Amino acid sequence: MRASRSLQLLLLLPVTLVVLAALLVIYGALSSVRQQFDVASAAQTGDLQVIEDAAGFSRDIGLIQKRMSVALEGAFAGSLTELQLYRMHTTIVNDLDGLGQRVRRLADSELVLDANHNSARGLQEEFEAYRHFVIMSTDVLAVDPSVASAFMEQAQEHFREFSIFSSRIVALLAKRSQERNALQTETFSSVHTRVLGIGLFGLALLFALTYLVARGASQRMLDIADALSTLTDSNEARIPLPAIEAMHRRSRGEFGRIAGTLLNFRNAIERRRKAEEEAFQLAFYDPLTRLPNRRLLVERLQHALQMCERQHNLVAVMMLDLDDFKRINDTRGHGVGDRVLIETARRLAGALGEGDTVARLGGDEYAILLESLGPDAKQAAAEVEHRAERITRVLAEPFALEGDTLFVTASIGITLFDDRLQSLDDPLKHAETAMYQAKKDGRDTFRFYDPAMQAQLEARLSMEAELRQSMERGQLELFYQIQVDEHDRVDGLEALLRWRHPERGLVSPAQFIPLAEESGLILPIGQWVLHTACRQLRAWADHPQRAGLSIAVNVSARQFRQEDFVAQVRGVLQDSGADPRRLKLELTESTVLEDVEATIRRMQELRALGVRFSMDDFGTGYSSLQYLKRLPLDQLKIDQSFVRDIIADSDDAVIVQTIIAMSHALGLEVIAEGVETREQQRILLEQGCRSYQGYLFGRPLPLAELDPLLP
Ligand code: C2E
Ligand code: MG
Ligand code: MG
């Protein structure tokens, strides 16, 4: 993605500004130093020139002096002619003129005047005096050398004075130069300090500005991130984004644009939510009363059923219809009718709990869904009755509408149900039936749907509760029914469960096994049966005649399908010390056919332990030969329904014959159950079945009564 230009600017601007300012200041400082340096160096050059000139004067005057001495000596000795002396005079005068001009220039120069005004004047005066005496001396040289010598001495006197002035000027200029140097050094060091200070200050400023800018930018990024997560997380209809709104107002660049886009996005979400909310309202709510409609009620009903399946709670549906509502509508008009409906809705909602649903089904018909009524049917019914009474009470309050007072009553139908419901429509239909019953019974009342059904439901539920406690209370017993061979010799037994109920007496497994399956109680119960049977096998193991007996144990589908069923059986065998080969597990066709592959695997694991299998109630299911071939079975057990009619019904006889033939073909044992007569046994034997179980040989009995039948 292209870097944001304003972001770049935002970061570069302060840096550029600070660097620019620092450069300007440094440039200013350096050029002022440079100026000062130029002035100082010009002055220095002037001073040096003066010093050099001053040195030149002494040298030049020295030359003049030398010429003068030569001329004087020549004059005294008379070795020089008058013409020669004159020429020398002229040369000296010329030299002095040149020198005089330079001295004047020097004395008039601003540098010297500036250094010392008096010295400049003194220098010039002394030179003029010197010049005067030298000229006078050379003038009289040819005439009187001694006078010339006296003048010369005078001139030398002035030359000395001149030298004093010139050396003073040199000293002053040297001092000034020193001072200037010191000043320059000082200036340099102060500029240095200033530049350093400015640099440090600029750096600090740069840091501060960069920090501020970075902080500002990161704060905005955070605001954007926060806004995005608010947009994704919030379920509210309105999503306030104050930071983004402020950013949109204040920022122009990319941040402003991002903020604008976020706000547009937010607005789109809000619009969509609103539209969804409206669509939802239209689809699931009654526009007049704002109560859920039938559709939503059915959905909640479905959900309630799922919940009660998990938690085993009961659910109730009430159907409520206002009595004589048509009359209100006809006599007072639809406006009042609508107001009554709205007020009724308000009162119903007020009379019920949080988790309950009040719906308007149409017209003056309402439905109420009550959940979480607990597992106890009696308590649930009492609770529902209590709510129905409360509803009747709140509706009995007068309706004050437009100065009018109206009295409204309702007829209520109630149905109570659990997850074993056949169809979702049933509760509504049942509640409606009960509601009509309430109308028939004089209105302003409530009725339960089919009291007999309610009673049955209650009975079933209480039985389940009792079954739950049966094991702890030692009410479960294992009966045994013998299995015999063709010579009536006992070679095995089937363990059959009994529930010895204090009031109901001996309850048949046909009654309570399905209940135990539904509630899952079959798992601990089945485990107990297996344990009891295996302990019995172990008890017989040391008995010479009974050691060879096997016990067949019925295993229910739910029990067999437990992940750890094989481990459970192995554990029971180990705990009891029973011989696995004496344990036979009876499975039904439906158990086996549900998931054939898994069943085969599980059966093979158990067979590896030595356990054997019998297919119970064989012939009633849909086992095909194909499956049968693959199942690791040991025995087929012909269902008693075929045995019962084997004589009278030729179809049954053929079925039995086929089963026996099939078992032989597959190399399986075959046993017939429900054998009650010798005739039945004879026919079975004729067809090749040599094992039998039935009342003819012995009924299922408790262990104590079984003894005489055993070898
Ligand atoms: P089942 O396994 O088919 O058991 C045979 C049923 O036939 C037993 O009924 C037995 O009493 C009955 N019976 C035996 N001989 C005759 C006869 O000659 N004539 C007639 N009319 N009936 C005979 P019971 O004991 O009432 O058991 C019913 C069913 O309950 C069993 O059918 C079995 O499916 C189930 N059951 C019994 N005990 C257990 C158990 O411990 N666990 C499981 N999961 N189910 C069991
Ligand atoms: Mg059985
Ligand atoms: Mg059976």
PDB file of C-alpha atoms in Angstrom, residues 135-348:
ATOM      1  CA  ILE A 135      69.093  69.631   5.751  1.00  0.00           C
ATOM      2  CA  MET A 136      70.701  72.483   7.658  1.00  0.00           C
ATOM      3  CA  SER A 137      73.668  70.238   8.453  1.00  0.00           C
ATOM      4  CA  THR A 138      74.182  69.232   4.803  1.00  0.00           C
ATOM      5  CA  ASP A 139      73.650  72.870   3.723  1.00  0.00           C
ATOM      6  CA  VAL A 140      76.584  74.079   5.771  1.00  0.00           C
ATOM      7  CA  LEU A 141      78.733  71.007   5.222  1.00  0.00           C
ATOM      8  CA  ALA A 142      80.847  72.457   2.569  1.00  0.00           C
ATOM      9  CA  VAL A 143      81.190  75.780   4.448  1.00  0.00           C
ATOM     10  CA  ASP A 144      81.681  74.694   8.041  1.00  0.00           C
ATOM     11  CA  PRO A 145      81.822  71.015   8.927  1.00  0.00           C
ATOM     12  CA  SER A 146      81.831  71.645  12.661  1.00  0.00           C
ATOM     13  CA  VAL A 147      78.534  73.594  12.503  1.00  0.00           C
ATOM     14  CA  ALA A 148      77.217  70.793  10.327  1.00  0.00           C
ATOM     15  CA  SER A 149      78.308  68.325  12.965  1.00  0.00           C
ATOM     16  CA  ALA A 150      76.464  70.353  15.661  1.00  0.00           C
ATOM     17  CA  PHE A 151      73.318  70.363  13.517  1.00  0.00           C
ATOM     18  CA  MET A 152      73.769  66.681  12.966  1.00  0.00           C
ATOM     19  CA  GLU A 153      73.830  66.088  16.680  1.00  0.00           C
ATOM     20  CA  GLN A 154      70.648  68.099  17.034  1.00  0.00           C
ATOM     21  CA  ALA A 155      69.086  65.994  14.230  1.00  0.00           C
ATOM     22  CA  GLN A 156      70.122  62.826  16.011  1.00  0.00           C
ATOM     23  CA  GLU A 157      68.463  64.152  19.148  1.00  0.00           C
ATOM     24  CA  HIS A 158      65.192  64.445  17.229  1.00  0.00           C
ATOM     25  CA  PHE A 159      65.727  61.039  15.580  1.00  0.00           C
ATOM     26  CA  ARG A 160      65.890  59.526  19.044  1.00  0.00           C
ATOM     27  CA  GLU A 161      62.639  61.246  19.965  1.00  0.00           C
ATOM     28  CA  PHE A 162      61.178  60.047  16.660  1.00  0.00           C
ATOM     29  CA  SER A 163      62.275  56.471  17.471  1.00  0.00           C
ATOM     30  CA  ILE A 164      60.598  56.725  20.885  1.00  0.00           C
ATOM     31  CA  PHE A 165      57.356  57.792  19.256  1.00  0.00           C
ATOM     32  CA  SER A 166      57.562  55.114  16.599  1.00  0.00           C
ATOM     33  CA  SER A 167      58.367  52.339  19.104  1.00  0.00           C
ATOM     34  CA  ARG A 168      55.480  53.571  21.265  1.00  0.00           C
ATOM     35  CA  ILE A 169      53.185  53.297  18.277  1.00  0.00           C
ATOM     36  CA  VAL A 170      54.518  49.805  17.540  1.00  0.00           C
ATOM     37  CA  ALA A 171      53.994  48.781  21.172  1.00  0.00           C
ATOM     38  CA  LEU A 172      50.458  50.168  21.134  1.00  0.00           C
ATOM     39  CA  LEU A 173      49.648  48.390  17.921  1.00  0.00           C
ATOM     40  CA  ALA A 174      51.099  45.129  19.254  1.00  0.00           C
ATOM     41  CA  LYS A 175      49.014  45.501  22.403  1.00  0.00           C
ATOM     42  CA  ARG A 176      45.951  46.234  20.327  1.00  0.00           C
ATOM     43  CA  SER A 177      46.602  43.194  18.209  1.00  0.00           C
ATOM     44  CA  GLN A 178      46.869  41.046  21.328  1.00  0.00           C
ATOM     45  CA  GLU A 179      43.594  42.442  22.608  1.00  0.00           C
ATOM     46  CA  ARG A 180      41.973  41.830  19.281  1.00  0.00           C
ATOM     47  CA  ASN A 181      43.203  38.240  19.314  1.00  0.00           C
ATOM     48  CA  ALA A 182      41.796  37.749  22.801  1.00  0.00           C
ATOM     49  CA  LEU A 183      38.481  39.219  21.696  1.00  0.00           C
ATOM     50  CA  GLN A 184      38.390  36.952  18.666  1.00  0.00           C
ATOM     51  CA  THR A 185      39.092  33.884  20.752  1.00  0.00           C
ATOM     52  CA  GLU A 186      36.359  34.932  23.124  1.00  0.00           C
ATOM     53  CA  THR A 187      33.945  35.462  20.226  1.00  0.00           C
ATOM     54  CA  PHE A 188      34.790  32.067  18.814  1.00  0.00           C
ATOM     55  CA  SER A 189      34.250  30.306  22.079  1.00  0.00           C
ATOM     56  CA  SER A 190      30.955  32.104  22.674  1.00  0.00           C
ATOM     57  CA  VAL A 191      29.792  31.238  19.147  1.00  0.00           C
ATOM     58  CA  HIS A 192      30.874  27.665  19.767  1.00  0.00           C
ATOM     59  CA  THR A 193      28.888  27.498  22.994  1.00  0.00           C
ATOM     60  CA  ARG A 194      25.901  29.120  21.340  1.00  0.00           C
ATOM     61  CA  VAL A 195      25.959  26.737  18.356  1.00  0.00           C
ATOM     62  CA  LEU A 196      26.316  23.774  20.696  1.00  0.00           C
ATOM     63  CA  GLY A 197      23.444  25.042  22.866  1.00  0.00           C
ATOM     64  CA  ILE A 198      21.258  25.672  19.862  1.00  0.00           C
ATOM     65  CA  GLY A 199      22.105  22.215  18.520  1.00  0.00           C
ATOM     66  CA  LEU A 200      21.175  20.547  21.798  1.00  0.00           C
ATOM     67  CA  PHE A 201      18.046  22.601  22.150  1.00  0.00           C
ATOM     68  CA  GLY A 202      17.082  21.774  18.551  1.00  0.00           C
ATOM     69  CA  LEU A 203      17.657  18.102  19.216  1.00  0.00           C
ATOM     70  CA  ALA A 204      15.502  18.215  22.351  1.00  0.00           C
ATOM     71  CA  LEU A 205      12.846  20.106  20.431  1.00  0.00           C
ATOM     72  CA  LEU A 206      13.042  17.548  17.653  1.00  0.00           C
ATOM     73  CA  PHE A 207      12.577  14.712  20.121  1.00  0.00           C
ATOM     74  CA  ALA A 208       9.679  16.434  21.808  1.00  0.00           C
ATOM     75  CA  LEU A 209       7.969  17.218  18.527  1.00  0.00           C
ATOM     76  CA  THR A 210       8.534  13.737  17.122  1.00  0.00           C
ATOM     77  CA  TYR A 211       7.228  12.235  20.340  1.00  0.00           C
ATOM     78  CA  LEU A 212       4.134  14.420  20.272  1.00  0.00           C
ATOM     79  CA  VAL A 213       3.461  13.672  16.618  1.00  0.00           C
ATOM     80  CA  ALA A 214       4.063   9.929  17.082  1.00  0.00           C
ATOM     81  CA  ARG A 215       1.831   9.897  20.134  1.00  0.00           C
ATOM     82  CA  GLY A 216      -0.899  11.687  18.263  1.00  0.00           C
ATOM     83  CA  ALA A 217      -0.647   9.281  15.334  1.00  0.00           C
ATOM     84  CA  SER A 218      -0.590   6.168  17.526  1.00  0.00           C
ATOM     85  CA  GLN A 219      -3.557   7.445  19.530  1.00  0.00           C
ATOM     86  CA  ARG A 220      -5.511   7.762  16.301  1.00  0.00           C
ATOM     87  CA  MET A 221      -4.480   4.288  15.218  1.00  0.00           C
ATOM     88  CA  LEU A 222      -5.659   2.958  18.582  1.00  0.00           C
ATOM     89  CA  ASP A 223      -8.925   4.837  18.185  1.00  0.00           C
ATOM     90  CA  ILE A 224      -9.351   3.231  14.763  1.00  0.00           C
ATOM     91  CA  ALA A 225      -8.559  -0.241  16.130  1.00  0.00           C
ATOM     92  CA  ASP A 226     -11.003   0.278  19.017  1.00  0.00           C
ATOM     93  CA  ALA A 227     -13.663   1.437  16.623  1.00  0.00           C
ATOM     94  CA  LEU A 228     -13.148  -1.617  14.418  1.00  0.00           C
ATOM     95  CA  SER A 229     -13.493  -3.999  17.325  1.00  0.00           C
ATOM     96  CA  THR A 230     -16.578  -2.128  18.527  1.00  0.00           C
ATOM     97  CA  LEU A 231     -18.033  -2.499  15.043  1.00  0.00           C
ATOM     98  CA  THR A 232     -17.402  -6.229  14.996  1.00  0.00           C
ATOM     99  CA  ASP A 233     -18.401  -6.947  18.602  1.00  0.00           C
ATOM    100  CA  SER A 234     -21.326  -4.656  19.207  1.00  0.00           C
ATOM    101  CA  ASN A 235     -24.793  -6.012  18.771  1.00  0.00           C
ATOM    102  CA  GLU A 236     -26.519  -2.770  19.607  1.00  0.00           C
ATOM    103  CA  ALA A 237     -28.755  -1.017  17.145  1.00  0.00           C
ATOM    104  CA  ARG A 238     -26.755   2.203  17.623  1.00  0.00           C
ATOM    105  CA  ILE A 239     -22.979   2.096  17.654  1.00  0.00           C
ATOM    106  CA  PRO A 240     -21.530   5.354  19.026  1.00  0.00           C
ATOM    107  CA  LEU A 241     -17.950   6.080  17.913  1.00  0.00           C
ATOM    108  CA  PRO A 242     -17.140   9.461  19.543  1.00  0.00           C
ATOM    109  CA  ALA A 243     -13.365   9.273  18.965  1.00  0.00           C
ATOM    110  CA  ILE A 244     -13.830   8.556  15.260  1.00  0.00           C
ATOM    111  CA  GLU A 245     -16.424  11.300  14.907  1.00  0.00           C
ATOM    112  CA  ALA A 246     -13.992  13.773  16.475  1.00  0.00           C
ATOM    113  CA  MET A 247     -11.212  12.530  14.185  1.00  0.00           C
ATOM    114  CA  HIS A 248     -13.457  12.990  11.182  1.00  0.00           C
ATOM    115  CA  ARG A 249     -14.202  16.568  12.231  1.00  0.00           C
ATOM    116  CA  ARG A 250     -10.599  17.513  12.987  1.00  0.00           C
ATOM    117  CA  SER A 251      -8.391  15.644  10.513  1.00  0.00           C
ATOM    118  CA  ARG A 252      -8.244  16.389   6.799  1.00  0.00           C
ATOM    119  CA  GLY A 253      -5.721  13.881   5.537  1.00  0.00           C
ATOM    120  CA  GLU A 254      -5.810  10.126   5.494  1.00  0.00           C
ATOM    121  CA  PHE A 255      -6.944   9.894   9.109  1.00  0.00           C
ATOM    122  CA  GLY A 256      -9.907  12.019   8.235  1.00  0.00           C
ATOM    123  CA  ARG A 257     -10.667   9.787   5.298  1.00  0.00           C
ATOM    124  CA  ILE A 258     -10.316   6.590   7.338  1.00  0.00           C
ATOM    125  CA  ALA A 259     -12.599   8.077   9.980  1.00  0.00           C
ATOM    126  CA  GLY A 260     -15.099   8.989   7.280  1.00  0.00           C
ATOM    127  CA  THR A 261     -15.013   5.470   5.863  1.00  0.00           C
ATOM    128  CA  LEU A 262     -15.447   3.967   9.342  1.00  0.00           C
ATOM    129  CA  LEU A 263     -18.434   6.201   9.986  1.00  0.00           C
ATOM    130  CA  ASN A 264     -19.977   5.192   6.650  1.00  0.00           C
ATOM    131  CA  PHE A 265     -19.337   1.585   7.505  1.00  0.00           C
ATOM    132  CA  ARG A 266     -20.917   2.053  10.919  1.00  0.00           C
ATOM    133  CA  ASN A 267     -23.941   3.702   9.344  1.00  0.00           C
ATOM    134  CA  ALA A 268     -24.303   0.819   6.890  1.00  0.00           C
ATOM    135  CA  ILE A 269     -24.187  -1.689   9.755  1.00  0.00           C
ATOM    136  CA  GLU A 270     -26.765   0.287  11.694  1.00  0.00           C
ATOM    137  CA  ARG A 271     -29.045   0.471   8.662  1.00  0.00           C
ATOM    138  CA  ARG A 272     -28.699  -3.245   8.057  1.00  0.00           C
ATOM    139  CA  ARG A 273     -29.413  -4.036  11.720  1.00  0.00           C
ATOM    140  CA  LYS A 274     -32.451  -1.857  11.635  1.00  0.00           C
ATOM    141  CA  ALA A 275     -33.698  -3.568   8.500  1.00  0.00           C
ATOM    142  CA  GLU A 276     -33.009  -6.978  10.028  1.00  0.00           C
ATOM    143  CA  GLU A 277     -34.730  -5.973  13.222  1.00  0.00           C
ATOM    144  CA  GLU A 278     -37.758  -4.793  11.270  1.00  0.00           C
ATOM    145  CA  ALA A 279     -37.815  -7.962   9.189  1.00  0.00           C
ATOM    146  CA  PHE A 280     -37.479 -10.031  12.343  1.00  0.00           C
ATOM    147  CA  GLN A 281     -40.278  -8.087  14.000  1.00  0.00           C
ATOM    148  CA  LEU A 282     -42.499  -8.617  10.989  1.00  0.00           C
ATOM    149  CA  ALA A 283     -41.685 -12.299  10.753  1.00  0.00           C
ATOM    150  CA  PHE A 284     -41.862 -13.239  14.407  1.00  0.00           C
ATOM    151  CA  TYR A 285     -43.988 -10.685  16.209  1.00  0.00           C
ATOM    152  CA  ASP A 286     -47.580  -9.690  16.218  1.00  0.00           C
ATOM    153  CA  PRO A 287     -47.749  -6.060  15.115  1.00  0.00           C
ATOM    154  CA  LEU A 288     -50.686  -5.175  17.376  1.00  0.00           C
ATOM    155  CA  THR A 289     -49.567  -6.496  20.739  1.00  0.00           C
ATOM    156  CA  ARG A 290     -45.828  -6.829  19.971  1.00  0.00           C
ATOM    157  CA  LEU A 291     -46.013 -10.338  21.357  1.00  0.00           C
ATOM    158  CA  PRO A 292     -44.291 -13.267  19.600  1.00  0.00           C
ATOM    159  CA  ASN A 293     -46.467 -14.807  16.884  1.00  0.00           C
ATOM    160  CA  ARG A 294     -47.218 -18.462  16.237  1.00  0.00           C
ATOM    161  CA  ARG A 295     -44.034 -18.923  14.255  1.00  0.00           C
ATOM    162  CA  LEU A 296     -41.809 -17.743  17.075  1.00  0.00           C
ATOM    163  CA  LEU A 297     -43.820 -19.745  19.573  1.00  0.00           C
ATOM    164  CA  VAL A 298     -43.242 -22.932  17.584  1.00  0.00           C
ATOM    165  CA  GLU A 299     -39.552 -22.141  17.408  1.00  0.00           C
ATOM    166  CA  ARG A 300     -39.398 -21.616  21.171  1.00  0.00           C
ATOM    167  CA  LEU A 301     -41.364 -24.798  21.653  1.00  0.00           C
ATOM    168  CA  GLN A 302     -38.808 -26.677  19.616  1.00  0.00           C
ATOM    169  CA  HIS A 303     -36.005 -25.195  21.664  1.00  0.00           C
ATOM    170  CA  ALA A 304     -37.848 -25.999  24.896  1.00  0.00           C
ATOM    171  CA  LEU A 305     -38.104 -29.614  23.816  1.00  0.00           C
ATOM    172  CA  GLN A 306     -34.387 -29.798  23.118  1.00  0.00           C
ATOM    173  CA  MET A 307     -33.708 -28.379  26.537  1.00  0.00           C
ATOM    174  CA  CYS A 308     -36.061 -30.751  28.286  1.00  0.00           C
ATOM    175  CA  GLU A 309     -34.472 -33.667  26.469  1.00  0.00           C
ATOM    176  CA  ARG A 310     -31.206 -32.667  28.022  1.00  0.00           C
ATOM    177  CA  GLN A 311     -32.471 -31.720  31.455  1.00  0.00           C
ATOM    178  CA  HIS A 312     -35.541 -33.977  31.703  1.00  0.00           C
ATOM    179  CA  ASN A 313     -37.747 -31.070  32.560  1.00  0.00           C
ATOM    180  CA  LEU A 314     -41.410 -30.875  31.759  1.00  0.00           C
ATOM    181  CA  VAL A 315     -42.893 -28.222  29.516  1.00  0.00           C
ATOM    182  CA  ALA A 316     -46.437 -26.845  29.470  1.00  0.00           C
ATOM    183  CA  VAL A 317     -48.411 -25.054  26.816  1.00  0.00           C
ATOM    184  CA  MET A 318     -51.488 -23.020  27.700  1.00  0.00           C
ATOM    185  CA  MET A 319     -53.965 -21.896  25.119  1.00  0.00           C
ATOM    186  CA  LEU A 320     -56.007 -18.908  26.183  1.00  0.00           C
ATOM    187  CA  ASP A 321     -59.089 -17.533  24.446  1.00  0.00           C
ATOM    188  CA  LEU A 322     -61.011 -14.488  25.649  1.00  0.00           C
ATOM    189  CA  ASP A 323     -64.652 -15.186  26.428  1.00  0.00           C
ATOM    190  CA  ASP A 324     -67.174 -13.241  24.365  1.00  0.00           C
ATOM    191  CA  PHE A 325     -64.559 -11.087  22.712  1.00  0.00           C
ATOM    192  CA  LYS A 326     -66.678 -10.939  19.571  1.00  0.00           C
ATOM    193  CA  ARG A 327     -69.341  -9.119  21.544  1.00  0.00           C
ATOM    194  CA  ILE A 328     -66.847  -6.435  22.671  1.00  0.00           C
ATOM    195  CA  ASN A 329     -65.721  -5.994  19.075  1.00  0.00           C
ATOM    196  CA  ASP A 330     -69.283  -5.766  17.775  1.00  0.00           C
ATOM    197  CA  THR A 331     -70.714  -3.458  20.417  1.00  0.00           C
ATOM    198  CA  ARG A 332     -67.734  -1.223  21.190  1.00  0.00           C
ATOM    199  CA  GLY A 333     -65.928  -1.229  17.889  1.00  0.00           C
ATOM    200  CA  HIS A 334     -62.592  -2.577  16.740  1.00  0.00           C
ATOM    201  CA  GLY A 335     -60.642   0.245  18.345  1.00  0.00           C
ATOM    202  CA  VAL A 336     -61.733  -0.850  21.802  1.00  0.00           C
ATOM    203  CA  GLY A 337     -61.291  -4.492  20.787  1.00  0.00           C
ATOM    204  CA  ASP A 338     -57.670  -3.765  19.866  1.00  0.00           C
ATOM    205  CA  ARG A 339     -57.121  -1.964  23.160  1.00  0.00           C
ATOM    206  CA  VAL A 340     -58.465  -4.977  25.044  1.00  0.00           C
ATOM    207  CA  LEU A 341     -56.125  -7.273  23.137  1.00  0.00           C
ATOM    208  CA  ILE A 342     -53.125  -5.040  23.870  1.00  0.00           C
ATOM    209  CA  GLU A 343     -54.025  -4.753  27.549  1.00  0.00           C
ATOM    210  CA  THR A 344     -54.540  -8.514  27.795  1.00  0.00           C
ATOM    211  CA  ALA A 345     -51.105  -9.045  26.267  1.00  0.00           C
ATOM    212  CA  ARG A 346     -49.586  -6.651  28.792  1.00  0.00           C
ATOM    213  CA  ARG A 347     -51.233  -8.388  31.733  1.00  0.00           C
ATOM    214  CA  LEU A 348     -50.269 -11.855  30.553  1.00  0.00           C
TER     215      LEU A 348
END
